[in-house]
Amino acid sequence: MSETGTTPEDLGALAERAAAGDKAAMDDLLRAIRPRVLRICKSVLPYSADAEDAAQEAMLNVATKIHTYSGRSSFSTWMHSVAANSARSTYRKLKRTAQAAHSPEQMEKPDPRTTSVIAGTRLDLLEALEALERDRPQMVTPLVLRDVYGLTYEEIAAEVGAPLGTIKSRIHDAREVVRPMLRPKD
């Protein structure tokens, strides 16, 4: 049984109805598989925002290519393949973008002076968050909840008790402040 209480058989039945054009079944199917799709993407892409982008792509692929599900395997297996392929595709795009922006010698390598070997924590991230806390404390919690813990904007708005637009703006502004502090030092 999945997180949503939907059994593999239920997912298969929803998939068949969705493939036949039942819009309500498609909505129910996408809602039921979203947590698992996101988990699969996060296993390939540890940065939450990238994983969420890949999960969105996977959900779109499920919705638009449901007719290609033949039923030879379980729907869960097919969906896992779609999600994993989407995550790998996103990884390849990110890698190409990074390679185009930097020469191989400029690519960031873990710096032992800024990376905790024991905890695997980037000390420069912690320093950036401390600086953000000093200058703009209202931005720290939304940024950490989004980029470290992977909560959705809606979950953060509910947790912080602020409007959704305000949360999105704070996270965007916080990223702009923190990003230069995370670049490799020359």
mmCIF file with all atom_site columns, C-alpha atoms in Angstrom:
data_model
loop_
_atom_site.group_PDB
_atom_site.id
_atom_site.type_symbol
_atom_site.label_atom_id
_atom_site.label_alt_id
_atom_site.label_comp_id
_atom_site.label_asym_id
_atom_site.label_entity_id
_atom_site.label_seq_id
_atom_site.pdbx_PDB_ins_code
_atom_site.Cartn_x
_atom_site.Cartn_y
_atom_site.Cartn_z
_atom_site.occupancy
_atom_site.B_iso_or_equiv
_atom_site.pdbx_formal_charge
_atom_site.auth_seq_id
_atom_site.auth_comp_id
_atom_site.auth_asym_id
_atom_site.auth_atom_id
_atom_site.pdbx_PDB_model_num
ATOM 1   C CA . MET A 1 1   ? 0.000   0.000  0.000   1.00 0.00 ? 1   MET A CA 1
ATOM 2   C CA . SER A 1 2   ? 1.293   3.508  -0.797  1.00 0.00 ? 2   SER A CA 1
ATOM 3   C CA . GLU A 1 3   ? 1.433   6.634  1.402   1.00 0.00 ? 3   GLU A CA 1
ATOM 4   C CA . THR A 1 4   ? -1.985  7.594  0.078   1.00 0.00 ? 4   THR A CA 1
ATOM 5   C CA . GLY A 1 5   ? -3.527  4.240  0.951   1.00 0.00 ? 5   GLY A CA 1
ATOM 6   C CA . THR A 1 6   ? -3.734  3.240  -2.712  1.00 0.00 ? 6   THR A CA 1
ATOM 7   C CA . THR A 1 7   ? -2.812  -0.359 -3.496  1.00 0.00 ? 7   THR A CA 1
ATOM 8   C CA . PRO A 1 8   ? -0.886  -1.330 -6.644  1.00 0.00 ? 8   PRO A CA 1
ATOM 9   C CA . GLU A 1 9   ? -4.116  -2.827 -7.998  1.00 0.00 ? 9   GLU A CA 1
ATOM 10  C CA . ASP A 1 10  ? -5.930  0.470  -7.359  1.00 0.00 ? 10  ASP A CA 1
ATOM 11  C CA . LEU A 1 11  ? -3.174  2.325  -9.222  1.00 0.00 ? 11  LEU A CA 1
ATOM 12  C CA . GLY A 1 12  ? -3.462  -0.073 -12.151 1.00 0.00 ? 12  GLY A CA 1
ATOM 13  C CA . ALA A 1 13  ? -7.221  0.440  -12.309 1.00 0.00 ? 13  ALA A CA 1
ATOM 14  C CA . LEU A 1 14  ? -6.817  4.225  -12.094 1.00 0.00 ? 14  LEU A CA 1
ATOM 15  C CA . ALA A 1 15  ? -4.175  4.090  -14.842 1.00 0.00 ? 15  ALA A CA 1
ATOM 16  C CA . GLU A 1 16  ? -6.497  2.127  -17.123 1.00 0.00 ? 16  GLU A CA 1
ATOM 17  C CA . ARG A 1 17  ? -9.340  4.586  -16.543 1.00 0.00 ? 17  ARG A CA 1
ATOM 18  C CA . ALA A 1 18  ? -6.998  7.559  -17.034 1.00 0.00 ? 18  ALA A CA 1
ATOM 19  C CA . ALA A 1 19  ? -5.656  6.067  -20.286 1.00 0.00 ? 19  ALA A CA 1
ATOM 20  C CA . ALA A 1 20  ? -9.258  5.731  -21.457 1.00 0.00 ? 20  ALA A CA 1
ATOM 21  C CA . GLY A 1 21  ? -9.754  9.479  -20.949 1.00 0.00 ? 21  GLY A CA 1
ATOM 22  C CA . ASP A 1 22  ? -11.284 9.647  -17.460 1.00 0.00 ? 22  ASP A CA 1
ATOM 23  C CA . LYS A 1 23  ? -10.073 13.044 -16.180 1.00 0.00 ? 23  LYS A CA 1
ATOM 24  C CA . ALA A 1 24  ? -11.101 12.381 -12.566 1.00 0.00 ? 24  ALA A CA 1
ATOM 25  C CA . ALA A 1 25  ? -9.141  9.128  -12.608 1.00 0.00 ? 25  ALA A CA 1
ATOM 26  C CA . MET A 1 26  ? -6.116  10.997 -13.982 1.00 0.00 ? 26  MET A CA 1
ATOM 27  C CA . ASP A 1 27  ? -6.336  13.545 -11.167 1.00 0.00 ? 27  ASP A CA 1
ATOM 28  C CA . ASP A 1 28  ? -6.641  10.779 -8.572  1.00 0.00 ? 28  ASP A CA 1
ATOM 29  C CA . LEU A 1 29  ? -3.755  8.855  -10.134 1.00 0.00 ? 29  LEU A CA 1
ATOM 30  C CA . LEU A 1 30  ? -1.421  11.842 -10.192 1.00 0.00 ? 30  LEU A CA 1
ATOM 31  C CA . ARG A 1 31  ? -2.293  12.731 -6.615  1.00 0.00 ? 31  ARG A CA 1
ATOM 32  C CA . ALA A 1 32  ? -1.650  9.145  -5.502  1.00 0.00 ? 32  ALA A CA 1
ATOM 33  C CA . ILE A 1 33  ? 1.726   8.766  -7.211  1.00 0.00 ? 33  ILE A CA 1
ATOM 34  C CA . ARG A 1 34  ? 3.208   12.216 -6.523  1.00 0.00 ? 34  ARG A CA 1
ATOM 35  C CA . PRO A 1 35  ? 4.928   11.326 -3.201  1.00 0.00 ? 35  PRO A CA 1
ATOM 36  C CA . ARG A 1 36  ? 6.552   8.238  -4.699  1.00 0.00 ? 36  ARG A CA 1
ATOM 37  C CA . VAL A 1 37  ? 7.609   10.052 -7.874  1.00 0.00 ? 37  VAL A CA 1
ATOM 38  C CA . LEU A 1 38  ? 9.206   12.796 -5.774  1.00 0.00 ? 38  LEU A CA 1
ATOM 39  C CA . ARG A 1 39  ? 11.007  10.226 -3.604  1.00 0.00 ? 39  ARG A CA 1
ATOM 40  C CA . ILE A 1 40  ? 12.400  8.500  -6.710  1.00 0.00 ? 40  ILE A CA 1
ATOM 41  C CA . CYS A 1 41  ? 13.609  11.814 -8.115  1.00 0.00 ? 41  CYS A CA 1
ATOM 42  C CA . LYS A 1 42  ? 15.186  12.780 -4.782  1.00 0.00 ? 42  LYS A CA 1
ATOM 43  C CA . SER A 1 43  ? 17.150  9.532  -4.795  1.00 0.00 ? 43  SER A CA 1
ATOM 44  C CA . VAL A 1 44  ? 18.890  10.718 -7.979  1.00 0.00 ? 44  VAL A CA 1
ATOM 45  C CA . LEU A 1 45  ? 18.885  14.485 -7.391  1.00 0.00 ? 45  LEU A CA 1
ATOM 46  C CA . PRO A 1 46  ? 19.657  15.414 -3.788  1.00 0.00 ? 46  PRO A CA 1
ATOM 47  C CA . TYR A 1 47  ? 18.895  19.125 -4.297  1.00 0.00 ? 47  TYR A CA 1
ATOM 48  C CA . SER A 1 48  ? 15.186  19.406 -3.563  1.00 0.00 ? 48  SER A CA 1
ATOM 49  C CA . ALA A 1 49  ? 14.381  22.035 -6.152  1.00 0.00 ? 49  ALA A CA 1
ATOM 50  C CA . ASP A 1 50  ? 15.983  19.941 -8.902  1.00 0.00 ? 50  ASP A CA 1
ATOM 51  C CA . ALA A 1 51  ? 14.154  16.825 -7.681  1.00 0.00 ? 51  ALA A CA 1
ATOM 52  C CA . GLU A 1 52  ? 10.859  18.704 -7.680  1.00 0.00 ? 52  GLU A CA 1
ATOM 53  C CA . ASP A 1 53  ? 11.496  19.897 -11.227 1.00 0.00 ? 53  ASP A CA 1
ATOM 54  C CA . ALA A 1 54  ? 12.203  16.317 -12.298 1.00 0.00 ? 54  ALA A CA 1
ATOM 55  C CA . ALA A 1 55  ? 9.096   15.094 -10.464 1.00 0.00 ? 55  ALA A CA 1
ATOM 56  C CA . GLN A 1 56  ? 6.974   17.683 -12.266 1.00 0.00 ? 56  GLN A CA 1
ATOM 57  C CA . GLU A 1 57  ? 8.420   16.525 -15.580 1.00 0.00 ? 57  GLU A CA 1
ATOM 58  C CA . ALA A 1 58  ? 7.712   12.908 -14.634 1.00 0.00 ? 58  ALA A CA 1
ATOM 59  C CA . MET A 1 59  ? 4.123   13.732 -13.648 1.00 0.00 ? 59  MET A CA 1
ATOM 60  C CA . LEU A 1 60  ? 3.631   15.514 -16.969 1.00 0.00 ? 60  LEU A CA 1
ATOM 61  C CA . ASN A 1 61  ? 5.065   12.497 -18.792 1.00 0.00 ? 61  ASN A CA 1
ATOM 62  C CA . VAL A 1 62  ? 2.713   10.165 -16.926 1.00 0.00 ? 62  VAL A CA 1
ATOM 63  C CA . ALA A 1 63  ? -0.250  12.380 -17.801 1.00 0.00 ? 63  ALA A CA 1
ATOM 64  C CA . THR A 1 64  ? 0.636   12.794 -21.467 1.00 0.00 ? 64  THR A CA 1
ATOM 65  C CA . LYS A 1 65  ? 2.006   9.304  -22.142 1.00 0.00 ? 65  LYS A CA 1
ATOM 66  C CA . ILE A 1 66  ? -0.378  7.174  -20.082 1.00 0.00 ? 66  ILE A CA 1
ATOM 67  C CA . HIS A 1 67  ? -1.600  5.665  -23.338 1.00 0.00 ? 67  HIS A CA 1
ATOM 68  C CA . THR A 1 68  ? 1.832   4.013  -23.764 1.00 0.00 ? 68  THR A CA 1
ATOM 69  C CA . TYR A 1 69  ? 1.348   1.999  -20.566 1.00 0.00 ? 69  TYR A CA 1
ATOM 70  C CA . SER A 1 70  ? 0.620   -1.442 -21.961 1.00 0.00 ? 70  SER A CA 1
ATOM 71  C CA . GLY A 1 71  ? -0.111  -3.353 -18.768 1.00 0.00 ? 71  GLY A CA 1
ATOM 72  C CA . ARG A 1 72  ? 2.697   -5.883 -19.339 1.00 0.00 ? 72  ARG A CA 1
ATOM 73  C CA . SER A 1 73  ? 4.143   -4.886 -15.973 1.00 0.00 ? 73  SER A CA 1
ATOM 74  C CA . SER A 1 74  ? 2.528   -3.251 -12.971 1.00 0.00 ? 74  SER A CA 1
ATOM 75  C CA . PHE A 1 75  ? 1.699   0.414  -13.299 1.00 0.00 ? 75  PHE A CA 1
ATOM 76  C CA . SER A 1 76  ? 4.049   1.098  -10.361 1.00 0.00 ? 76  SER A CA 1
ATOM 77  C CA . THR A 1 77  ? 6.956   -0.381 -12.315 1.00 0.00 ? 77  THR A CA 1
ATOM 78  C CA . TRP A 1 78  ? 6.125   1.708  -15.383 1.00 0.00 ? 78  TRP A CA 1
ATOM 79  C CA . MET A 1 79  ? 5.737   4.843  -13.250 1.00 0.00 ? 79  MET A CA 1
ATOM 80  C CA . HIS A 1 80  ? 9.076   4.150  -11.526 1.00 0.00 ? 80  HIS A CA 1
ATOM 81  C CA . SER A 1 81  ? 10.784  3.978  -14.921 1.00 0.00 ? 81  SER A CA 1
ATOM 82  C CA . VAL A 1 82  ? 9.188   7.240  -16.027 1.00 0.00 ? 82  VAL A CA 1
ATOM 83  C CA . ALA A 1 83  ? 10.266  8.977  -12.797 1.00 0.00 ? 83  ALA A CA 1
ATOM 84  C CA . ALA A 1 84  ? 13.817  7.589  -12.868 1.00 0.00 ? 84  ALA A CA 1
ATOM 85  C CA . ASN A 1 85  ? 14.235  8.563  -16.531 1.00 0.00 ? 85  ASN A CA 1
ATOM 86  C CA . SER A 1 86  ? 12.975  12.057 -15.772 1.00 0.00 ? 86  SER A CA 1
ATOM 87  C CA . ALA A 1 87  ? 15.411  12.417 -12.864 1.00 0.00 ? 87  ALA A CA 1
ATOM 88  C CA . ARG A 1 88  ? 18.335  11.230 -14.986 1.00 0.00 ? 88  ARG A CA 1
ATOM 89  C CA . SER A 1 89  ? 17.301  13.544 -17.810 1.00 0.00 ? 89  SER A CA 1
ATOM 90  C CA . THR A 1 90  ? 17.200  16.474 -15.387 1.00 0.00 ? 90  THR A CA 1
ATOM 91  C CA . TYR A 1 91  ? 20.630  15.502 -14.045 1.00 0.00 ? 91  TYR A CA 1
ATOM 92  C CA . ARG A 1 92  ? 22.068  15.423 -17.575 1.00 0.00 ? 92  ARG A CA 1
ATOM 93  C CA . LYS A 1 93  ? 20.588  18.865 -18.344 1.00 0.00 ? 93  LYS A CA 1
ATOM 94  C CA . LEU A 1 94  ? 22.056  20.305 -15.148 1.00 0.00 ? 94  LEU A CA 1
ATOM 95  C CA . LYS A 1 95  ? 25.432  18.768 -15.883 1.00 0.00 ? 95  LYS A CA 1
ATOM 96  C CA . ARG A 1 96  ? 25.480  20.139 -19.448 1.00 0.00 ? 96  ARG A CA 1
ATOM 97  C CA . THR A 1 97  ? 24.535  23.584 -18.158 1.00 0.00 ? 97  THR A CA 1
ATOM 98  C CA . ALA A 1 98  ? 27.291  23.499 -15.543 1.00 0.00 ? 98  ALA A CA 1
ATOM 99  C CA . GLN A 1 99  ? 29.855  22.292 -18.056 1.00 0.00 ? 99  GLN A CA 1
ATOM 100 C CA . ALA A 1 100 ? 28.903  24.996 -20.523 1.00 0.00 ? 100 ALA A CA 1
ATOM 101 C CA . ALA A 1 101 ? 29.234  27.666 -17.844 1.00 0.00 ? 101 ALA A CA 1
ATOM 102 C CA . HIS A 1 102 ? 32.585  26.487 -16.449 1.00 0.00 ? 102 HIS A CA 1
ATOM 103 C CA . SER A 1 103 ? 35.718  24.906 -17.739 1.00 0.00 ? 103 SER A CA 1
ATOM 104 C CA . PRO A 1 104 ? 36.589  21.541 -16.147 1.00 0.00 ? 104 PRO A CA 1
ATOM 105 C CA . GLU A 1 105 ? 39.197  23.148 -13.899 1.00 0.00 ? 105 GLU A CA 1
ATOM 106 C CA . GLN A 1 106 ? 36.590  25.652 -12.668 1.00 0.00 ? 106 GLN A CA 1
ATOM 107 C CA . MET A 1 107 ? 34.103  22.933 -11.700 1.00 0.00 ? 107 MET A CA 1
ATOM 108 C CA . GLU A 1 108 ? 33.625  22.998 -7.959  1.00 0.00 ? 108 GLU A CA 1
ATOM 109 C CA . LYS A 1 109 ? 35.395  20.275 -6.080  1.00 0.00 ? 109 LYS A CA 1
ATOM 110 C CA . PRO A 1 110 ? 34.782  19.747 -2.380  1.00 0.00 ? 110 PRO A CA 1
ATOM 111 C CA . ASP A 1 111 ? 37.163  21.959 -0.465  1.00 0.00 ? 111 ASP A CA 1
ATOM 112 C CA . PRO A 1 112 ? 38.373  20.265 2.722   1.00 0.00 ? 112 PRO A CA 1
ATOM 113 C CA . ARG A 1 113 ? 38.551  23.685 4.378   1.00 0.00 ? 113 ARG A CA 1
ATOM 114 C CA . THR A 1 114 ? 34.812  24.260 3.893   1.00 0.00 ? 114 THR A CA 1
ATOM 115 C CA . THR A 1 115 ? 33.390  20.746 3.998   1.00 0.00 ? 115 THR A CA 1
ATOM 116 C CA . SER A 1 116 ? 32.937  18.744 7.168   1.00 0.00 ? 116 SER A CA 1
ATOM 117 C CA . VAL A 1 117 ? 34.119  15.219 6.434   1.00 0.00 ? 117 VAL A CA 1
ATOM 118 C CA . ILE A 1 118 ? 32.289  13.866 9.469   1.00 0.00 ? 118 ILE A CA 1
ATOM 119 C CA . ALA A 1 119 ? 28.883  15.394 8.865   1.00 0.00 ? 119 ALA A CA 1
ATOM 120 C CA . GLY A 1 120 ? 29.136  15.956 5.123   1.00 0.00 ? 120 GLY A CA 1
ATOM 121 C CA . THR A 1 121 ? 27.981  19.503 5.785   1.00 0.00 ? 121 THR A CA 1
ATOM 122 C CA . ARG A 1 122 ? 29.205  22.396 3.750   1.00 0.00 ? 122 ARG A CA 1
ATOM 123 C CA . LEU A 1 123 ? 30.534  24.875 6.245   1.00 0.00 ? 123 LEU A CA 1
ATOM 124 C CA . ASP A 1 124 ? 30.199  27.687 3.705   1.00 0.00 ? 124 ASP A CA 1
ATOM 125 C CA . LEU A 1 125 ? 26.434  27.021 3.647   1.00 0.00 ? 125 LEU A CA 1
ATOM 126 C CA . LEU A 1 126 ? 26.293  27.302 7.412   1.00 0.00 ? 126 LEU A CA 1
ATOM 127 C CA . GLU A 1 127 ? 28.275  30.544 7.290   1.00 0.00 ? 127 GLU A CA 1
ATOM 128 C CA . ALA A 1 128 ? 25.975  31.913 4.583   1.00 0.00 ? 128 ALA A CA 1
ATOM 129 C CA . LEU A 1 129 ? 22.911  31.076 6.668   1.00 0.00 ? 129 LEU A CA 1
ATOM 130 C CA . GLU A 1 130 ? 24.482  32.798 9.688   1.00 0.00 ? 130 GLU A CA 1
ATOM 131 C CA . ALA A 1 131 ? 25.109  35.928 7.606   1.00 0.00 ? 131 ALA A CA 1
ATOM 132 C CA . LEU A 1 132 ? 21.547  35.818 6.320   1.00 0.00 ? 132 LEU A CA 1
ATOM 133 C CA . GLU A 1 133 ? 20.284  35.417 9.905   1.00 0.00 ? 133 GLU A CA 1
ATOM 134 C CA . ARG A 1 134 ? 22.158  38.586 10.934  1.00 0.00 ? 134 ARG A CA 1
ATOM 135 C CA . ASP A 1 135 ? 20.985  40.702 7.981   1.00 0.00 ? 135 ASP A CA 1
ATOM 136 C CA . ARG A 1 136 ? 17.537  39.300 7.104   1.00 0.00 ? 136 ARG A CA 1
ATOM 137 C CA . PRO A 1 137 ? 16.304  36.871 9.759   1.00 0.00 ? 137 PRO A CA 1
ATOM 138 C CA . GLN A 1 138 ? 12.806  36.569 8.241   1.00 0.00 ? 138 GLN A CA 1
ATOM 139 C CA . MET A 1 139 ? 14.341  34.845 5.184   1.00 0.00 ? 139 MET A CA 1
ATOM 140 C CA . VAL A 1 140 ? 16.282  32.070 6.923   1.00 0.00 ? 140 VAL A CA 1
ATOM 141 C CA . THR A 1 141 ? 13.448  29.765 7.943   1.00 0.00 ? 141 THR A CA 1
ATOM 142 C CA . PRO A 1 142 ? 11.697  29.745 4.544   1.00 0.00 ? 142 PRO A CA 1
ATOM 143 C CA . LEU A 1 143 ? 15.021  29.141 2.732   1.00 0.00 ? 143 LEU A CA 1
ATOM 144 C CA . VAL A 1 144 ? 16.029  26.273 5.024   1.00 0.00 ? 144 VAL A CA 1
ATOM 145 C CA . LEU A 1 145 ? 12.573  24.681 4.896   1.00 0.00 ? 145 LEU A CA 1
ATOM 146 C CA . ARG A 1 146 ? 12.588  24.828 1.084   1.00 0.00 ? 146 ARG A CA 1
ATOM 147 C CA . ASP A 1 147 ? 16.183  24.148 0.061   1.00 0.00 ? 147 ASP A CA 1
ATOM 148 C CA . VAL A 1 148 ? 17.375  21.925 2.902   1.00 0.00 ? 148 VAL A CA 1
ATOM 149 C CA . TYR A 1 149 ? 14.236  20.092 4.022   1.00 0.00 ? 149 TYR A CA 1
ATOM 150 C CA . GLY A 1 150 ? 12.414  20.164 0.687   1.00 0.00 ? 150 GLY A CA 1
ATOM 151 C CA . LEU A 1 151 ? 9.040   21.394 1.904   1.00 0.00 ? 151 LEU A CA 1
ATOM 152 C CA . THR A 1 152 ? 6.679   22.810 -0.684  1.00 0.00 ? 152 THR A CA 1
ATOM 153 C CA . TYR A 1 153 ? 5.969   26.523 -0.798  1.00 0.00 ? 153 TYR A CA 1
ATOM 154 C CA . GLU A 1 154 ? 2.449   25.818 0.466   1.00 0.00 ? 154 GLU A CA 1
ATOM 155 C CA . GLU A 1 155 ? 3.732   23.797 3.428   1.00 0.00 ? 155 GLU A CA 1
ATOM 156 C CA . ILE A 1 156 ? 6.188   26.579 4.299   1.00 0.00 ? 156 ILE A CA 1
ATOM 157 C CA . ALA A 1 157 ? 3.460   29.232 4.109   1.00 0.00 ? 157 ALA A CA 1
ATOM 158 C CA . ALA A 1 158 ? 1.327   27.193 6.501   1.00 0.00 ? 158 ALA A CA 1
ATOM 159 C CA . GLU A 1 159 ? 4.277   26.533 8.829   1.00 0.00 ? 159 GLU A CA 1
ATOM 160 C CA . VAL A 1 160 ? 5.438   30.158 8.910   1.00 0.00 ? 160 VAL A CA 1
ATOM 161 C CA . GLY A 1 161 ? 1.966   31.673 8.798   1.00 0.00 ? 161 GLY A CA 1
ATOM 162 C CA . ALA A 1 162 ? 2.685   33.986 5.862   1.00 0.00 ? 162 ALA A CA 1
ATOM 163 C CA . PRO A 1 163 ? 1.049   34.390 2.455   1.00 0.00 ? 163 PRO A CA 1
ATOM 164 C CA . LEU A 1 164 ? 2.320   32.110 -0.320  1.00 0.00 ? 164 LEU A CA 1
ATOM 165 C CA . GLY A 1 165 ? 3.575   35.036 -2.426  1.00 0.00 ? 165 GLY A CA 1
ATOM 166 C CA . THR A 1 166 ? 5.551   36.386 0.516   1.00 0.00 ? 166 THR A CA 1
ATOM 167 C CA . ILE A 1 167 ? 7.175   32.998 1.081   1.00 0.00 ? 167 ILE A CA 1
ATOM 168 C CA . LYS A 1 168 ? 8.170   32.669 -2.577  1.00 0.00 ? 168 LYS A CA 1
ATOM 169 C CA . SER A 1 169 ? 9.596   36.187 -2.550  1.00 0.00 ? 169 SER A CA 1
ATOM 170 C CA . ARG A 1 170 ? 11.578  35.592 0.658   1.00 0.00 ? 170 ARG A CA 1
ATOM 171 C CA . ILE A 1 171 ? 13.045  32.362 -0.688  1.00 0.00 ? 171 ILE A CA 1
ATOM 172 C CA . HIS A 1 172 ? 13.995  33.999 -3.985  1.00 0.00 ? 172 HIS A CA 1
ATOM 173 C CA . ASP A 1 173 ? 15.598  36.967 -2.209  1.00 0.00 ? 173 ASP A CA 1
ATOM 174 C CA . ALA A 1 174 ? 17.405  34.677 0.257   1.00 0.00 ? 174 ALA A CA 1
ATOM 175 C CA . ARG A 1 175 ? 18.849  32.618 -2.600  1.00 0.00 ? 175 ARG A CA 1
ATOM 176 C CA . GLU A 1 176 ? 20.129  35.801 -4.236  1.00 0.00 ? 176 GLU A CA 1
ATOM 177 C CA . VAL A 1 177 ? 21.883  36.783 -0.995  1.00 0.00 ? 177 VAL A CA 1
ATOM 178 C CA . VAL A 1 178 ? 23.303  33.330 -0.204  1.00 0.00 ? 178 VAL A CA 1
ATOM 179 C CA . ARG A 1 179 ? 24.377  32.230 -3.697  1.00 0.00 ? 179 ARG A CA 1
ATOM 180 C CA . PRO A 1 180 ? 27.499  34.454 -3.957  1.00 0.00 ? 180 PRO A CA 1
ATOM 181 C CA . MET A 1 181 ? 28.666  33.189 -0.553  1.00 0.00 ? 181 MET A CA 1
ATOM 182 C CA . LEU A 1 182 ? 28.564  29.594 -1.823  1.00 0.00 ? 182 LEU A CA 1
ATOM 183 C CA . ARG A 1 183 ? 30.734  30.119 -4.895  1.00 0.00 ? 183 ARG A CA 1
ATOM 184 C CA . PRO A 1 184 ? 34.284  28.763 -4.819  1.00 0.00 ? 184 PRO A CA 1
ATOM 185 C CA . LYS A 1 185 ? 36.837  31.218 -3.478  1.00 0.00 ? 185 LYS A CA 1
ATOM 186 C CA . ASP A 1 186 ? 39.556  32.178 -5.950  1.00 0.00 ? 186 ASP A CA 1
#
